[in-house]
Amino acid sequence: YVSFETSRPAIFRQNLATGAREQLTNFKGLNSSPAWSPDGSQLAYVSFENKKPVVFVQTLGTRERKAVANFRGSNSAPAWSPDGKRLAVVLTVQGSSQIFLINADGSGMQRLSRSSGIDTEPSFSPDGRSIIFTSDRGGSPQIYRMSVTETENSMAERLTFEGNYNVSPDFSQDGKSFTFINRNNGRFNVAVQEFGSRQMQILTNSQFDESPSFAPNGKMILYATEIGGRGILSAVSRDGHTRQHLSIQAGDIREPAWGPLTK
Protein backbone atom coordinates (compact mmCIF):
# COMPACT_ATOMS: atom_id res chain seq x y z
CA TYR A 1 0.00 0.00 0.00
CA VAL A 2 0.95 3.67 -0.22
CA SER A 3 1.39 5.59 3.05
CA PHE A 4 1.23 9.37 3.35
CA GLU A 5 2.55 9.48 6.90
CA THR A 6 5.93 10.90 5.88
CA SER A 7 7.02 13.89 3.83
CA ARG A 8 7.75 11.43 1.04
CA PRO A 9 4.70 9.23 0.42
CA ALA A 10 6.13 5.74 0.10
CA ILE A 11 5.13 2.16 -0.64
CA PHE A 12 5.08 -0.29 2.26
CA ARG A 13 4.66 -4.06 2.55
CA GLN A 14 2.69 -5.33 5.54
CA ASN A 15 2.21 -8.85 6.90
CA LEU A 16 -1.51 -9.02 7.62
CA ALA A 17 -1.03 -11.81 10.14
CA THR A 18 1.64 -10.17 12.30
CA GLY A 19 1.23 -6.51 11.44
CA ALA A 20 4.95 -6.23 10.66
CA ARG A 21 5.68 -3.87 7.82
CA GLU A 22 8.58 -2.78 5.68
CA GLN A 23 9.14 0.37 3.65
CA LEU A 24 9.95 -0.57 0.06
CA THR A 25 10.53 2.83 -1.57
CA ASN A 26 12.38 5.86 -0.29
CA PHE A 27 12.70 8.26 -3.18
CA LYS A 28 11.77 11.91 -3.50
CA GLY A 29 8.27 12.57 -4.75
CA LEU A 30 5.17 10.42 -4.66
CA ASN A 31 5.40 6.66 -5.25
CA SER A 32 2.03 5.09 -6.05
CA SER A 33 0.03 2.36 -7.81
CA PRO A 34 1.92 -0.70 -6.48
CA ALA A 35 1.40 -3.95 -8.41
CA TRP A 36 2.86 -7.32 -7.36
CA SER A 37 4.49 -9.62 -9.87
CA PRO A 38 2.81 -13.06 -9.94
CA ASP A 39 5.69 -14.73 -8.07
CA GLY A 40 5.91 -11.95 -5.48
CA SER A 41 9.56 -11.17 -6.22
CA GLN A 42 9.04 -7.82 -7.94
CA LEU A 43 6.89 -4.73 -7.60
CA ALA A 44 5.81 -2.39 -10.36
CA TYR A 45 4.85 1.11 -9.31
CA VAL A 46 4.64 4.72 -10.46
CA SER A 47 7.21 7.26 -9.30
CA PHE A 48 6.96 11.04 -9.61
CA GLU A 49 10.55 11.62 -8.45
CA ASN A 50 11.48 13.30 -11.74
CA LYS A 51 8.32 15.44 -11.75
CA LYS A 52 6.51 13.17 -14.21
CA PRO A 53 4.92 9.75 -13.73
CA VAL A 54 7.27 6.92 -14.69
CA VAL A 55 6.67 3.18 -14.20
CA PHE A 56 9.45 1.30 -12.40
CA VAL A 57 9.92 -2.40 -11.67
CA GLN A 58 11.79 -3.12 -8.44
CA THR A 59 13.21 -6.47 -7.34
CA LEU A 60 12.28 -6.80 -3.68
CA GLY A 61 15.20 -8.98 -2.66
CA THR A 62 17.92 -6.67 -3.95
CA ARG A 63 16.05 -3.33 -4.14
CA GLU A 64 17.37 -2.99 -7.69
CA ARG A 65 14.93 -1.21 -9.98
CA LYS A 66 14.50 -0.19 -13.58
CA ALA A 67 12.35 2.38 -15.36
CA VAL A 68 10.29 0.26 -17.77
CA ALA A 69 7.84 2.93 -18.99
CA ASN A 70 9.36 6.39 -19.34
CA PHE A 71 7.77 7.53 -22.55
CA ARG A 72 6.76 11.08 -23.46
CA GLY A 73 3.84 12.23 -21.33
CA SER A 74 2.29 10.20 -18.54
CA ASN A 75 3.16 6.58 -17.67
CA SER A 76 0.87 4.97 -15.08
CA ALA A 77 -1.35 2.13 -13.77
CA PRO A 78 0.92 -0.92 -14.23
CA ALA A 79 -0.62 -4.41 -14.13
CA TRP A 80 1.25 -7.71 -14.50
CA SER A 81 0.26 -10.50 -16.85
CA PRO A 82 -0.24 -13.84 -15.06
CA ASP A 83 3.00 -15.27 -16.49
CA GLY A 84 5.02 -12.25 -15.30
CA LYS A 85 6.38 -11.60 -18.78
CA ARG A 86 4.39 -8.48 -19.66
CA LEU A 87 2.85 -5.40 -18.12
CA ALA A 88 -0.22 -3.47 -19.13
CA VAL A 89 0.44 0.24 -18.63
CA VAL A 90 -1.44 3.45 -19.33
CA LEU A 91 0.40 5.91 -21.57
CA THR A 92 -0.33 9.27 -23.18
CA VAL A 93 2.51 8.93 -25.68
CA GLN A 94 0.02 8.84 -28.57
CA GLY A 95 -2.54 11.28 -27.20
CA SER A 96 -5.12 10.60 -24.49
CA SER A 97 -4.60 7.93 -21.81
CA GLN A 98 -4.72 4.52 -23.50
CA ILE A 99 -3.66 1.01 -22.48
CA PHE A 100 -0.46 -0.45 -23.91
CA LEU A 101 1.38 -3.74 -23.44
CA ILE A 102 5.12 -3.82 -22.77
CA ASN A 103 7.53 -6.59 -21.90
CA ALA A 104 8.58 -6.72 -18.25
CA ASP A 105 11.92 -5.15 -19.20
CA GLY A 106 10.20 -2.22 -20.93
CA SER A 107 10.69 -3.39 -24.52
CA GLY A 108 8.10 -4.25 -27.16
CA MET A 109 5.53 -1.46 -26.66
CA GLN A 110 2.20 -2.38 -28.26
CA ARG A 111 -0.98 -0.32 -28.15
CA LEU A 112 -3.99 -2.26 -26.90
CA SER A 113 -6.97 0.08 -26.45
CA ARG A 114 -8.14 2.60 -29.01
CA SER A 115 -10.87 4.97 -27.92
CA SER A 116 -11.61 8.67 -27.93
CA GLY A 117 -11.92 8.63 -24.13
CA ILE A 118 -9.62 7.83 -21.23
CA ASP A 119 -8.81 4.13 -20.74
CA THR A 120 -7.04 3.21 -17.49
CA GLU A 121 -6.74 0.80 -14.52
CA PRO A 122 -6.17 -2.48 -16.42
CA SER A 123 -6.42 -5.87 -14.68
CA PHE A 124 -5.47 -9.15 -16.38
CA SER A 125 -7.70 -12.20 -16.42
CA PRO A 126 -6.18 -15.29 -14.74
CA ASP A 127 -5.57 -16.92 -18.12
CA GLY A 128 -3.89 -13.79 -19.48
CA ARG A 129 -6.14 -13.64 -22.51
CA SER A 130 -8.10 -10.52 -21.62
CA ILE A 131 -8.13 -7.43 -19.43
CA ILE A 132 -10.81 -5.47 -17.66
CA PHE A 133 -10.31 -1.73 -17.33
CA THR A 134 -11.97 1.61 -16.62
CA SER A 135 -13.02 3.86 -19.49
CA ASP A 136 -15.18 6.95 -19.94
CA ARG A 137 -15.65 6.26 -23.65
CA GLY A 138 -19.42 6.05 -23.10
CA GLY A 139 -19.63 9.36 -21.25
CA SER A 140 -19.11 8.16 -17.66
CA PRO A 141 -16.48 5.92 -16.02
CA GLN A 142 -17.48 2.27 -16.51
CA ILE A 143 -15.74 -1.08 -16.63
CA TYR A 144 -15.01 -2.83 -19.91
CA ARG A 145 -13.36 -6.06 -21.04
CA MET A 146 -11.26 -6.70 -24.13
CA SER A 147 -8.97 -9.38 -25.53
CA VAL A 148 -5.20 -8.99 -25.41
CA THR A 149 -4.58 -11.81 -27.89
CA GLU A 150 -6.42 -10.28 -30.85
CA THR A 151 -5.38 -6.66 -30.51
CA GLU A 152 -5.88 -5.64 -34.12
CA ASN A 153 -9.64 -6.22 -34.13
CA SER A 154 -10.45 -6.36 -30.43
CA MET A 155 -13.73 -4.78 -29.43
CA ALA A 156 -14.25 -3.64 -25.84
CA GLU A 157 -17.33 -5.03 -24.10
CA ARG A 158 -19.01 -2.89 -21.45
CA LEU A 159 -19.58 -4.82 -18.21
CA THR A 160 -21.14 -2.37 -15.73
CA PHE A 161 -24.47 -0.61 -16.19
CA GLU A 162 -25.73 0.11 -12.66
CA GLY A 163 -24.88 3.70 -11.75
CA ASN A 164 -22.81 6.27 -13.62
CA TYR A 165 -19.51 5.64 -11.85
CA ASN A 166 -17.77 2.25 -11.67
CA VAL A 167 -13.97 2.14 -11.46
CA SER A 168 -10.86 0.27 -10.23
CA PRO A 169 -11.64 -3.31 -11.34
CA ASP A 170 -9.74 -6.40 -10.17
CA PHE A 171 -10.25 -9.93 -11.55
CA SER A 172 -11.03 -12.76 -9.15
CA GLN A 173 -8.58 -15.67 -9.18
CA ASP A 174 -11.13 -18.04 -10.73
CA GLY A 175 -11.97 -15.56 -13.47
CA LYS A 176 -15.70 -15.74 -12.73
CA SER A 177 -16.14 -12.30 -11.17
CA PHE A 178 -14.47 -8.98 -10.53
CA THR A 179 -14.43 -6.46 -7.71
CA PHE A 180 -14.57 -2.69 -8.23
CA ILE A 181 -15.69 0.62 -6.72
CA ASN A 182 -19.29 1.70 -7.28
CA ARG A 183 -20.58 5.18 -6.49
CA ASN A 184 -24.13 5.29 -5.16
CA ASN A 185 -25.82 8.26 -3.46
CA GLY A 186 -22.47 9.94 -2.91
CA ARG A 187 -20.86 6.85 -1.36
CA PHE A 188 -17.93 4.99 -2.89
CA ASN A 189 -18.27 1.31 -2.00
CA VAL A 190 -16.64 -2.02 -2.80
CA ALA A 191 -18.79 -4.10 -5.12
CA VAL A 192 -18.50 -7.43 -6.91
CA GLN A 193 -20.08 -8.62 -10.14
CA GLU A 194 -20.34 -12.04 -11.73
CA PHE A 195 -19.42 -12.31 -15.40
CA GLY A 196 -22.10 -14.92 -16.06
CA SER A 197 -25.15 -13.39 -14.43
CA ARG A 198 -24.03 -9.74 -14.63
CA GLN A 199 -25.46 -9.34 -11.11
CA MET A 200 -23.76 -6.69 -8.95
CA GLN A 201 -23.56 -6.82 -5.16
CA ILE A 202 -22.39 -3.92 -2.99
CA LEU A 203 -20.29 -5.29 -0.13
CA THR A 204 -19.59 -2.24 2.07
CA ASN A 205 -21.56 0.66 3.51
CA SER A 206 -18.74 3.10 4.24
CA GLN A 207 -18.36 6.57 2.76
CA PHE A 208 -15.19 6.37 0.70
CA ASP A 209 -13.57 3.07 -0.32
CA GLU A 210 -10.84 2.63 -2.93
CA SER A 211 -8.50 0.12 -4.59
CA PRO A 212 -10.16 -3.27 -3.95
CA SER A 213 -8.13 -6.42 -4.65
CA PHE A 214 -8.92 -10.09 -4.15
CA ALA A 215 -7.02 -12.29 -1.71
CA PRO A 216 -5.16 -15.16 -3.39
CA ASN A 217 -7.87 -17.61 -2.23
CA GLY A 218 -10.62 -15.37 -3.58
CA LYS A 219 -12.55 -15.33 -0.30
CA MET A 220 -11.64 -11.84 0.93
CA ILE A 221 -11.19 -8.44 -0.68
CA LEU A 222 -8.65 -5.92 0.61
CA TYR A 223 -9.38 -2.22 0.20
CA ALA A 224 -8.69 1.20 1.70
CA THR A 225 -11.38 3.23 3.41
CA GLU A 226 -11.56 6.48 5.35
CA ILE A 227 -12.29 6.84 9.06
CA GLY A 228 -11.93 10.26 10.65
CA GLY A 229 -10.37 11.60 7.47
CA ARG A 230 -7.57 9.02 7.54
CA GLY A 231 -7.13 6.15 5.14
CA ILE A 232 -6.95 2.69 6.73
CA LEU A 233 -6.70 -0.88 5.49
CA SER A 234 -9.90 -2.92 5.58
CA ALA A 235 -11.14 -6.25 4.28
CA VAL A 236 -14.53 -7.68 3.40
CA SER A 237 -15.55 -11.23 2.61
CA ARG A 238 -16.57 -12.13 -0.92
CA ASP A 239 -20.22 -12.43 0.18
CA GLY A 240 -20.13 -9.19 2.19
CA HIS A 241 -21.02 -10.90 5.49
CA THR A 242 -17.70 -10.22 7.23
CA ARG A 243 -15.95 -6.85 7.41
CA GLN A 244 -12.92 -5.89 9.44
CA HIS A 245 -10.53 -2.97 9.85
CA LEU A 246 -6.98 -4.27 9.83
CA SER A 247 -4.58 -3.21 12.57
CA ILE A 248 -2.06 -0.69 11.29
CA GLN A 249 0.18 2.00 12.67
CA ALA A 250 -0.66 5.68 12.33
CA GLY A 251 -0.63 7.07 8.82
CA ASP A 252 -2.83 7.78 5.83
CA ILE A 253 -3.05 4.54 3.85
CA ARG A 254 -4.04 4.40 0.17
CA GLU A 255 -3.92 2.02 -2.80
CA PRO A 256 -3.51 -1.40 -1.15
CA ALA A 257 -2.80 -4.47 -3.29
CA TRP A 258 -3.00 -8.00 -1.90
CA GLY A 259 0.18 -9.92 -2.64
CA PRO A 260 0.30 -13.38 -4.23
CA LEU A 261 0.82 -16.63 -2.41
CA THR A 262 4.55 -17.41 -2.39
CA LYS A 263 6.47 -20.50 -1.34
PDB file of N, CA and C in Angstrom, residues 6-12 23-31 45 47 49 58 63 65:
ATOM      1  N   THR A   6       4.646  10.209   5.901  1.00  0.00           N
ATOM      2  CA  THR A   6       5.926  10.898   5.877  1.00  0.00           C
ATOM      3  C   THR A   6       5.882  12.028   4.859  1.00  0.00           C
ATOM      4  N   SER A   7       6.945  12.808   4.817  1.00  0.00           N
ATOM      5  CA  SER A   7       7.024  13.892   3.834  1.00  0.00           C
ATOM      6  C   SER A   7       7.205  13.343   2.429  1.00  0.00           C
ATOM      7  N   ARG A   8       7.615  12.076   2.337  1.00  0.00           N
ATOM      8  CA  ARG A   8       7.755  11.425   1.036  1.00  0.00           C
ATOM      9  C   ARG A   8       6.832  10.217   1.003  1.00  0.00           C
ATOM     10  N   PRO A   9       5.637  10.374   0.459  1.00  0.00           N
ATOM     11  CA  PRO A   9       4.703   9.230   0.417  1.00  0.00           C
ATOM     12  C   PRO A   9       5.365   8.017  -0.212  1.00  0.00           C
ATOM     13  N   ALA A  10       5.355   6.904   0.504  1.00  0.00           N
ATOM     14  CA  ALA A  10       6.129   5.738   0.102  1.00  0.00           C
ATOM     15  C   ALA A  10       5.260   4.494   0.059  1.00  0.00           C
ATOM     16  N   ILE A  11       5.804   3.444  -0.557  1.00  0.00           N
ATOM     17  CA  ILE A  11       5.126   2.160  -0.636  1.00  0.00           C
ATOM     18  C   ILE A  11       5.656   1.250   0.464  1.00  0.00           C
ATOM     19  N   PHE A  12       4.736   0.615   1.178  1.00  0.00           N
ATOM     20  CA  PHE A  12       5.080  -0.286   2.259  1.00  0.00           C
ATOM     21  C   PHE A  12       4.530  -1.679   1.963  1.00  0.00           C
ATOM     22  N   GLN A  23       9.189  -0.660   4.666  1.00  0.00           N
ATOM     23  CA  GLN A  23       9.141   0.373   3.647  1.00  0.00           C
ATOM     24  C   GLN A  23       9.944  -0.076   2.438  1.00  0.00           C
ATOM     25  N   LEU A  24       9.313  -0.053   1.265  1.00  0.00           N
ATOM     26  CA  LEU A  24       9.946  -0.568   0.057  1.00  0.00           C
ATOM     27  C   LEU A  24      10.542   0.524  -0.824  1.00  0.00           C
ATOM     28  N   THR A  25      10.003   1.732  -0.759  1.00  0.00           N
ATOM     29  CA  THR A  25      10.529   2.828  -1.571  1.00  0.00           C
ATOM     30  C   THR A  25      10.896   3.991  -0.674  1.00  0.00           C
ATOM     31  N   ASN A  26      11.929   4.710  -1.068  1.00  0.00           N
ATOM     32  CA  ASN A  26      12.384   5.862  -0.292  1.00  0.00           C
ATOM     33  C   ASN A  26      13.015   6.874  -1.240  1.00  0.00           C
ATOM     34  N   PHE A  27      12.208   7.331  -2.178  1.00  0.00           N
ATOM     35  CA  PHE A  27      12.698   8.261  -3.184  1.00  0.00           C
ATOM     36  C   PHE A  27      11.892   9.546  -3.099  1.00  0.00           C
ATOM     37  N   LYS A  28      12.470  10.627  -3.536  1.00  0.00           N
ATOM     38  CA  LYS A  28      11.768  11.908  -3.497  1.00  0.00           C
ATOM     39  C   LYS A  28      10.535  11.844  -4.388  1.00  0.00           C
ATOM     40  N   GLY A  29       9.497  12.560  -3.972  1.00  0.00           N
ATOM     41  CA  GLY A  29       8.267  12.574  -4.746  1.00  0.00           C
ATOM     42  C   GLY A  29       7.367  11.413  -4.396  1.00  0.00           C
ATOM     43  N   LEU A  30       6.177  11.442  -4.930  1.00  0.00           N
ATOM     44  CA  LEU A  30       5.165  10.419  -4.665  1.00  0.00           C
ATOM     45  C   LEU A  30       5.508   9.112  -5.367  1.00  0.00           C
ATOM     46  N   ASN A  31       5.330   8.001  -4.658  1.00  0.00           N
ATOM     47  CA  ASN A  31       5.401   6.663  -5.247  1.00  0.00           C
ATOM     48  C   ASN A  31       4.025   6.027  -5.053  1.00  0.00           C
ATOM     49  N   TYR A  45       5.514  -0.030  -9.931  1.00  0.00           N
ATOM     50  CA  TYR A  45       4.853   1.109  -9.314  1.00  0.00           C
ATOM     51  C   TYR A  45       5.154   2.365 -10.134  1.00  0.00           C
ATOM     52  N   SER A  47       6.424   6.292 -10.063  1.00  0.00           N
ATOM     53  CA  SER A  47       7.206   7.263  -9.295  1.00  0.00           C
ATOM     54  C   SER A  47       7.145   8.632  -9.968  1.00  0.00           C
ATOM     55  N   GLU A  49       9.321  11.006  -8.964  1.00  0.00           N
ATOM     56  CA  GLU A  49      10.549  11.616  -8.452  1.00  0.00           C
ATOM     57  C   GLU A  49      11.189  12.571  -9.438  1.00  0.00           C
ATOM     58  N   GLN A  58      10.777  -2.962  -9.473  1.00  0.00           N
ATOM     59  CA  GLN A  58      11.788  -3.122  -8.439  1.00  0.00           C
ATOM     60  C   GLN A  58      11.823  -4.571  -7.963  1.00  0.00           C
ATOM     61  N   ARG A  63      16.433  -4.739  -4.032  1.00  0.00           N
ATOM     62  CA  ARG A  63      16.053  -3.326  -4.139  1.00  0.00           C
ATOM     63  C   ARG A  63      16.510  -2.704  -5.467  1.00  0.00           C
ATOM     64  N   ARG A  65      16.125  -1.601  -9.244  1.00  0.00           N
ATOM     65  CA  ARG A  65      14.928  -1.206  -9.980  1.00  0.00           C
ATOM     66  C   ARG A  65      15.286  -0.656 -11.347  1.00  0.00           C
TER      67      ARG A  65
END
